[in-house]
Structure formats: structure tokens, C-alpha cells
PDB file of C-alpha atoms in Angstrom:
ATOM      1  CA  MET A   1      81.900  69.690 162.710  1.00 53.00           C
ATOM      2  CA  THR A   2      80.860  66.307 161.609  1.00 58.00           C
ATOM      3  CA  GLY A   3      77.441  66.295 160.096  1.00 56.00           C
ATOM      4  CA  ALA A   4      77.767  69.854 158.806  1.00 56.00           C
ATOM      5  CA  ARG A   5      76.742  70.102 155.224  1.00 56.00           C
ATOM      6  CA  GLY A   6      78.825  72.548 153.276  1.00 57.00           C
ATOM      7  CA  LYS A   7      79.411  72.993 149.615  1.00 60.00           C
ATOM      8  CA  GLY A   8      81.539  69.908 149.222  1.00 59.00           C
ATOM      9  CA  ALA A   9      79.521  67.582 151.413  1.00 61.00           C
ATOM     10  CA  VAL A  10      77.810  64.645 149.711  1.00 63.00           C
ATOM     11  CA  LYS A  11      74.410  63.610 151.034  1.00 59.00           C
ATOM     12  CA  PRO A  12      73.995  60.007 152.042  1.00 62.00           C
ATOM     13  CA  ALA A  13      71.752  57.953 149.794  1.00 59.00           C
ATOM     14  CA  GLU A  14      68.953  57.866 152.382  1.00 61.00           C
ATOM     15  CA  ASP A  15      68.804  61.658 152.685  1.00 59.00           C
ATOM     16  CA  ARG A  16      68.454  62.340 148.954  1.00 59.00           C
ATOM     17  CA  LYS A  17      65.076  63.371 147.655  1.00 63.00           C
ATOM     18  CA  VAL A  18      63.253  60.559 145.990  1.00 61.00           C
ATOM     19  CA  GLY A  19      61.008  61.632 143.185  1.00 62.00           C
ATOM     20  CA  LYS A  20      60.591  61.910 139.491  1.00 66.00           C
ATOM     21  CA  ARG A  21      63.663  62.586 137.491  1.00 68.00           C
ATOM     22  CA  LYS A  22      63.554  64.318 134.170  1.00 67.00           C
ATOM     23  CA  ALA A  23      64.339  62.160 131.212  1.00 65.00           C
ATOM     24  CA  PRO A  24      67.649  63.007 129.580  1.00 65.00           C
ATOM     25  CA  VAL A  25      67.171  65.405 126.699  1.00 64.00           C
ATOM     26  CA  ASP A  26      68.789  64.574 123.386  1.00 66.00           C
ATOM     27  CA  ARG A  27      70.469  67.879 122.599  1.00 69.00           C
ATOM     28  CA  SER A  28      71.585  66.872 119.121  1.00 68.00           C
ATOM     29  CA  SER A  29      68.003  66.863 117.842  1.00 65.00           C
ATOM     30  CA  ILE A  30      67.472  70.390 119.178  1.00 66.00           C
ATOM     31  CA  ARG A  31      70.626  71.619 117.473  1.00 65.00           C
ATOM     32  CA  LYS A  32      69.610  70.026 114.176  1.00 65.00           C
ATOM     33  CA  ALA A  33      66.196  71.677 114.345  1.00 63.00           C
ATOM     34  CA  LYS A  34      67.789  75.086 114.882  1.00 64.00           C
ATOM     35  CA  ARG A  35      70.116  74.565 111.945  1.00 62.00           C
ATOM     36  CA  GLU A  36      67.265  73.570 109.663  1.00 66.00           C
ATOM     37  CA  LYS A  37      65.170  76.604 110.579  1.00 71.00           C
ATOM     38  CA  LYS A  38      67.909  79.069 109.749  1.00 73.00           C
ATOM     39  CA  ALA A  39      68.010  79.816 106.031  1.00 77.00           C
ATOM     40  CA  LYS A  40      71.355  79.583 104.309  1.00 83.00           C
ATOM     41  CA  LYS A  41      72.879  82.836 103.121  1.00 84.00           C
ATOM     42  CA  ASP A  42      73.162  83.375  99.403  1.00 85.00           C
ATOM     43  CA  PRO A  43      76.764  84.316  98.540  1.00 87.00           C
ATOM     44  CA  ASN A  44      75.538  86.270  95.490  1.00 88.00           C
ATOM     45  CA  LYS A  45      73.318  88.572  97.550  1.00 91.00           C
ATOM     46  CA  PRO A  46      74.741  92.105  97.792  1.00 92.00           C
ATOM     47  CA  LYS A  47      76.045  93.184 101.183  1.00 93.00           C
ATOM     48  CA  ARG A  48      74.147  95.884 103.032  1.00 94.00           C
ATOM     49  CA  PRO A  49      75.654  99.361 102.729  1.00 95.00           C
ATOM     50  CA  PRO A  50      77.623 100.800 105.645  1.00 95.00           C
ATOM     51  CA  SER A  51      76.161 103.562 107.777  1.00 96.00           C
ATOM     52  CA  ALA A  52      77.772 106.995 107.898  1.00 95.00           C
ATOM     53  CA  PHE A  53      79.706 105.966 111.010  1.00 96.00           C
ATOM     54  CA  PHE A  54      81.221 102.943 109.274  1.00 95.00           C
ATOM     55  CA  VAL A  55      82.201 105.069 106.279  1.00 95.00           C
ATOM     56  CA  PHE A  56      83.932 107.370 108.786  1.00 96.00           C
ATOM     57  CA  LEU A  57      85.487 104.368 110.537  1.00 95.00           C
ATOM     58  CA  GLU A  58      87.125 103.141 107.306  1.00 93.00           C
ATOM     59  CA  GLU A  59      88.938 106.461 106.972  1.00 93.00           C
ATOM     60  CA  PHE A  60      89.629 106.874 110.693  1.00 94.00           C
ATOM     61  CA  ARG A  61      91.176 103.411 110.983  1.00 93.00           C
ATOM     62  CA  THR A  62      94.057 104.287 108.629  1.00 92.00           C
ATOM     63  CA  THR A  63      94.873 107.562 110.381  1.00 93.00           C
ATOM     64  CA  PHE A  64      94.616 105.977 113.834  1.00 93.00           C
ATOM     65  CA  LYS A  65      97.038 103.185 112.882  1.00 91.00           C
ATOM     66  CA  LYS A  66      99.549 105.711 111.548  1.00 92.00           C
ATOM     67  CA  GLU A  67      99.370 107.776 114.740  1.00 92.00           C
ATOM     68  CA  ASN A  68      99.337 104.745 117.073  1.00 91.00           C
ATOM     69  CA  PRO A  69     101.328 101.919 115.461  1.00 89.00           C
ATOM     70  CA  ASN A  70     101.742 100.039 118.775  1.00 92.00           C
ATOM     71  CA  VAL A  71      98.000  99.696 119.428  1.00 88.00           C
ATOM     72  CA  LYS A  72      96.866  96.363 118.032  1.00 86.00           C
ATOM     73  CA  ALA A  73      93.483  96.012 119.767  1.00 91.00           C
ATOM     74  CA  VAL A  74      90.474  96.436 117.507  1.00 91.00           C
ATOM     75  CA  SER A  75      88.438  97.587 120.483  1.00 92.00           C
ATOM     76  CA  ALA A  76      90.786 100.515 121.063  1.00 93.00           C
ATOM     77  CA  VAL A  77      90.280 101.714 117.489  1.00 93.00           C
ATOM     78  CA  GLY A  78      86.517 101.363 117.826  1.00 93.00           C
ATOM     79  CA  LYS A  79      86.393 103.237 121.128  1.00 94.00           C
ATOM     80  CA  ALA A  80      88.533 106.083 119.809  1.00 94.00           C
ATOM     81  CA  ALA A  81      86.426 106.322 116.649  1.00 95.00           C
ATOM     82  CA  GLY A  82      83.198 106.307 118.651  1.00 95.00           C
ATOM     83  CA  GLU A  83      84.403 109.103 120.893  1.00 96.00           C
ATOM     84  CA  MET A  84      85.522 111.167 117.921  1.00 95.00           C
ATOM     85  CA  TRP A  85      82.228 110.538 116.053  1.00 96.00           C
ATOM     86  CA  LYS A  86      80.220 111.707 119.079  1.00 96.00           C
ATOM     87  CA  SER A  87      82.294 114.869 119.369  1.00 96.00           C
ATOM     88  CA  MET A  88      81.885 115.755 115.676  1.00 95.00           C
ATOM     89  CA  SER A  89      79.343 118.368 114.581  1.00 95.00           C
ATOM     90  CA  GLU A  90      76.671 117.730 111.949  1.00 94.00           C
ATOM     91  CA  GLU A  91      78.715 119.694 109.382  1.00 95.00           C
ATOM     92  CA  GLU A  92      81.724 117.448 109.994  1.00 95.00           C
ATOM     93  CA  LYS A  93      79.583 114.311 109.674  1.00 95.00           C
ATOM     94  CA  GLY A  94      77.978 115.584 106.445  1.00 96.00           C
ATOM     95  CA  PRO A  95      80.486 114.182 103.914  1.00 96.00           C
ATOM     96  CA  TYR A  96      80.271 110.724 105.476  1.00 96.00           C
ATOM     97  CA  GLU A  97      76.485 110.812 105.406  1.00 96.00           C
ATOM     98  CA  VAL A  98      76.561 111.762 101.714  1.00 96.00           C
ATOM     99  CA  LYS A  99      78.921 108.869 100.941  1.00 96.00           C
ATOM    100  CA  ALA A 100      76.723 106.490 102.927  1.00 97.00           C
ATOM    101  CA  GLN A 101      73.645 107.694 101.025  1.00 97.00           C
ATOM    102  CA  LYS A 102      75.395 107.077  97.679  1.00 97.00           C
ATOM    103  CA  ARG A 103      76.314 103.563  98.759  1.00 97.00           C
ATOM    104  CA  LYS A 104      72.731 102.972  99.855  1.00 97.00           C
ATOM    105  CA  VAL A 105      71.432 103.978  96.405  1.00 97.00           C
ATOM    106  CA  GLU A 106      73.963 101.638  94.758  1.00 97.00           C
ATOM    107  CA  TYR A 107      72.882  98.856  97.107  1.00 96.00           C
ATOM    108  CA  GLU A 108      69.204  99.391  96.280  1.00 96.00           C
ATOM    109  CA  ASN A 109      69.996  99.127  92.556  1.00 96.00           C
ATOM    110  CA  GLN A 110      71.999  95.959  93.133  1.00 96.00           C
ATOM    111  CA  MET A 111      69.133  94.504  95.189  1.00 95.00           C
ATOM    112  CA  LYS A 112      66.648  95.241  92.401  1.00 95.00           C
ATOM    113  CA  ASP A 113      68.841  93.338  89.948  1.00 94.00           C
ATOM    114  CA  TYR A 114      69.352  90.536  92.463  1.00 94.00           C
ATOM    115  CA  ASN A 115      65.618  90.234  93.170  1.00 93.00           C
ATOM    116  CA  LYS A 116      64.858  90.100  89.438  1.00 92.00           C
ATOM    117  CA  LYS A 117      67.306  87.236  89.059  1.00 90.00           C
ATOM    118  CA  GLN A 118      65.736  85.473  92.044  1.00 89.00           C
ATOM    119  CA  GLU A 119      62.244  85.814  90.548  1.00 89.00           C
ATOM    120  CA  ILE A 120      63.462  84.468  87.237  1.00 89.00           C
ATOM    121  CA  SER A 121      65.074  81.439  88.838  1.00 85.00           C
ATOM    122  CA  ALA A 122      62.005  80.878  91.029  1.00 82.00           C
ATOM    123  CA  ASN A 123      59.768  80.835  87.964  1.00 83.00           C
ATOM    124  CA  GLY A 124      61.918  78.122  86.417  1.00 73.00           C
ATOM    125  CA  ARG A 125      63.216  80.268  83.616  1.00 56.00           C
ATOM    126  CA  ASP A 126      66.892  80.564  82.882  1.00 52.00           C
ATOM    127  CA  ALA A 127      68.555  83.957  82.715  1.00 48.00           C
ATOM    128  CA  GLU A 128      69.523  83.120  79.125  1.00 52.00           C
ATOM    129  CA  GLU A 129      65.862  82.849  78.102  1.00 53.00           C
ATOM    130  CA  VAL A 130      65.143  86.295  79.552  1.00 48.00           C
ATOM    131  CA  ASN A 131      68.176  87.770  77.799  1.00 52.00           C
ATOM    132  CA  ASP A 132      66.982  86.237  74.515  1.00 53.00           C
ATOM    133  CA  GLU A 133      63.561  87.819  74.979  1.00 50.00           C
ATOM    134  CA  GLU A 134      65.108  91.215  75.767  1.00 50.00           C
ATOM    135  CA  ASN A 135      67.351  90.987  72.710  1.00 54.00           C
ATOM    136  CA  GLU A 136      64.448  90.140  70.395  1.00 53.00           C
ATOM    137  CA  GLY A 137      63.038  93.646  70.845  1.00 49.00           C
ATOM    138  CA  SER A 138      66.403  95.259  70.191  1.00 47.00           C
ATOM    139  CA  GLY A 139      67.238  92.955  67.270  1.00 48.00           C
ATOM    140  CA  GLU A 140      65.901  95.452  64.728  1.00 45.00           C
ATOM    141  CA  GLU A 141      68.359  98.098  65.865  1.00 46.00           C
ATOM    142  CA  GLU A 142      71.273  95.694  65.442  1.00 45.00           C
ATOM    143  CA  GLU A 143      70.231  94.886  61.851  1.00 46.00           C
ATOM    144  CA  GLU A 144      70.099  98.586  60.970  1.00 46.00           C
ATOM    145  CA  ASP A 145      73.609  99.065  62.353  1.00 47.00           C
ATOM    146  CA  GLU A 146      74.869  96.199  60.178  1.00 47.00           C
ATOM    147  CA  ASP A 147      73.380  97.775  57.036  1.00 48.00           C
ATOM    148  CA  GLU A 148      75.362 100.973  57.619  1.00 47.00           C
ATOM    149  CA  ASP A 149      78.684  99.101  57.606  1.00 42.00           C
TER     150      ASP A 149
END
């Protein structure tokens, strides 16, 4: 069995292919480029609203843990919730969809406010300047209230 080339056999230097080798790639520069391309997340940006299933999951998680205190795996909770969600009728899912829709409306309002603040900061104006301008129009009402006192 000498001369047999298996997985662990090393080729002699003469038998190796002679040819062009690829230059070693500097992986650190690739990683840096990927990091630079990805925009940093703004911690002030509102979180996206949960779907109807995740609203259901919040409620289901508490009941599942009470019924199964020994189960610690998150995957087990998710699988059980998924099976239950699939077996539910549209009428049973309705309340969760309504809650999810309410959260979506709240999120859209928060995003409008957030986007306004972003536009203001992008234009180089401080939020205080905008508040001063908004208060100038309502300043007359404040003076009338003071006269009544």
C-alpha cells in the first residue's frame, strides 16, 4: 500500500502542481469596508410595531410558562405558539389583529414626529428655534389668558 494517496497522504514536492498562486487577501480591509457601508442605527428611532402574531405571542408566552414551568427553551415556546396560531380561526385572531393595527397607527405617528425632527436637524436648525416659531403664533392666546387672571 505504499504509494497510495489517501486523505492523509502528503504529496512530494516534485508532484505538486507548479503554477500561479493567488496573492494573500487582506481580510481586515474587507471587513472595514462592510462596516463603513452599514449605516449606524439611531437609538431615538421608534421600533417597528409587532405583527398580530407577535401580539399574540406576548400573551401566549405568559400562559405557556405557567402551564409548562420546566420548559426553558425559547424554541419550544415559539413552536407551540406557531402551531396554536395556525390552528386559530380568523375570529380568534381578530383581537390580536386589532391590537396590532392600533400599534401600527401609533408607530406611524411616532415616525412622523421622528422624521420632522430629522428634517429639522438636517436643515441645521435647532428644535428650540422651531418651538420658538410655533409659540410665536400662539403667543397672543397666552396674553389673553393672562389678562383674565
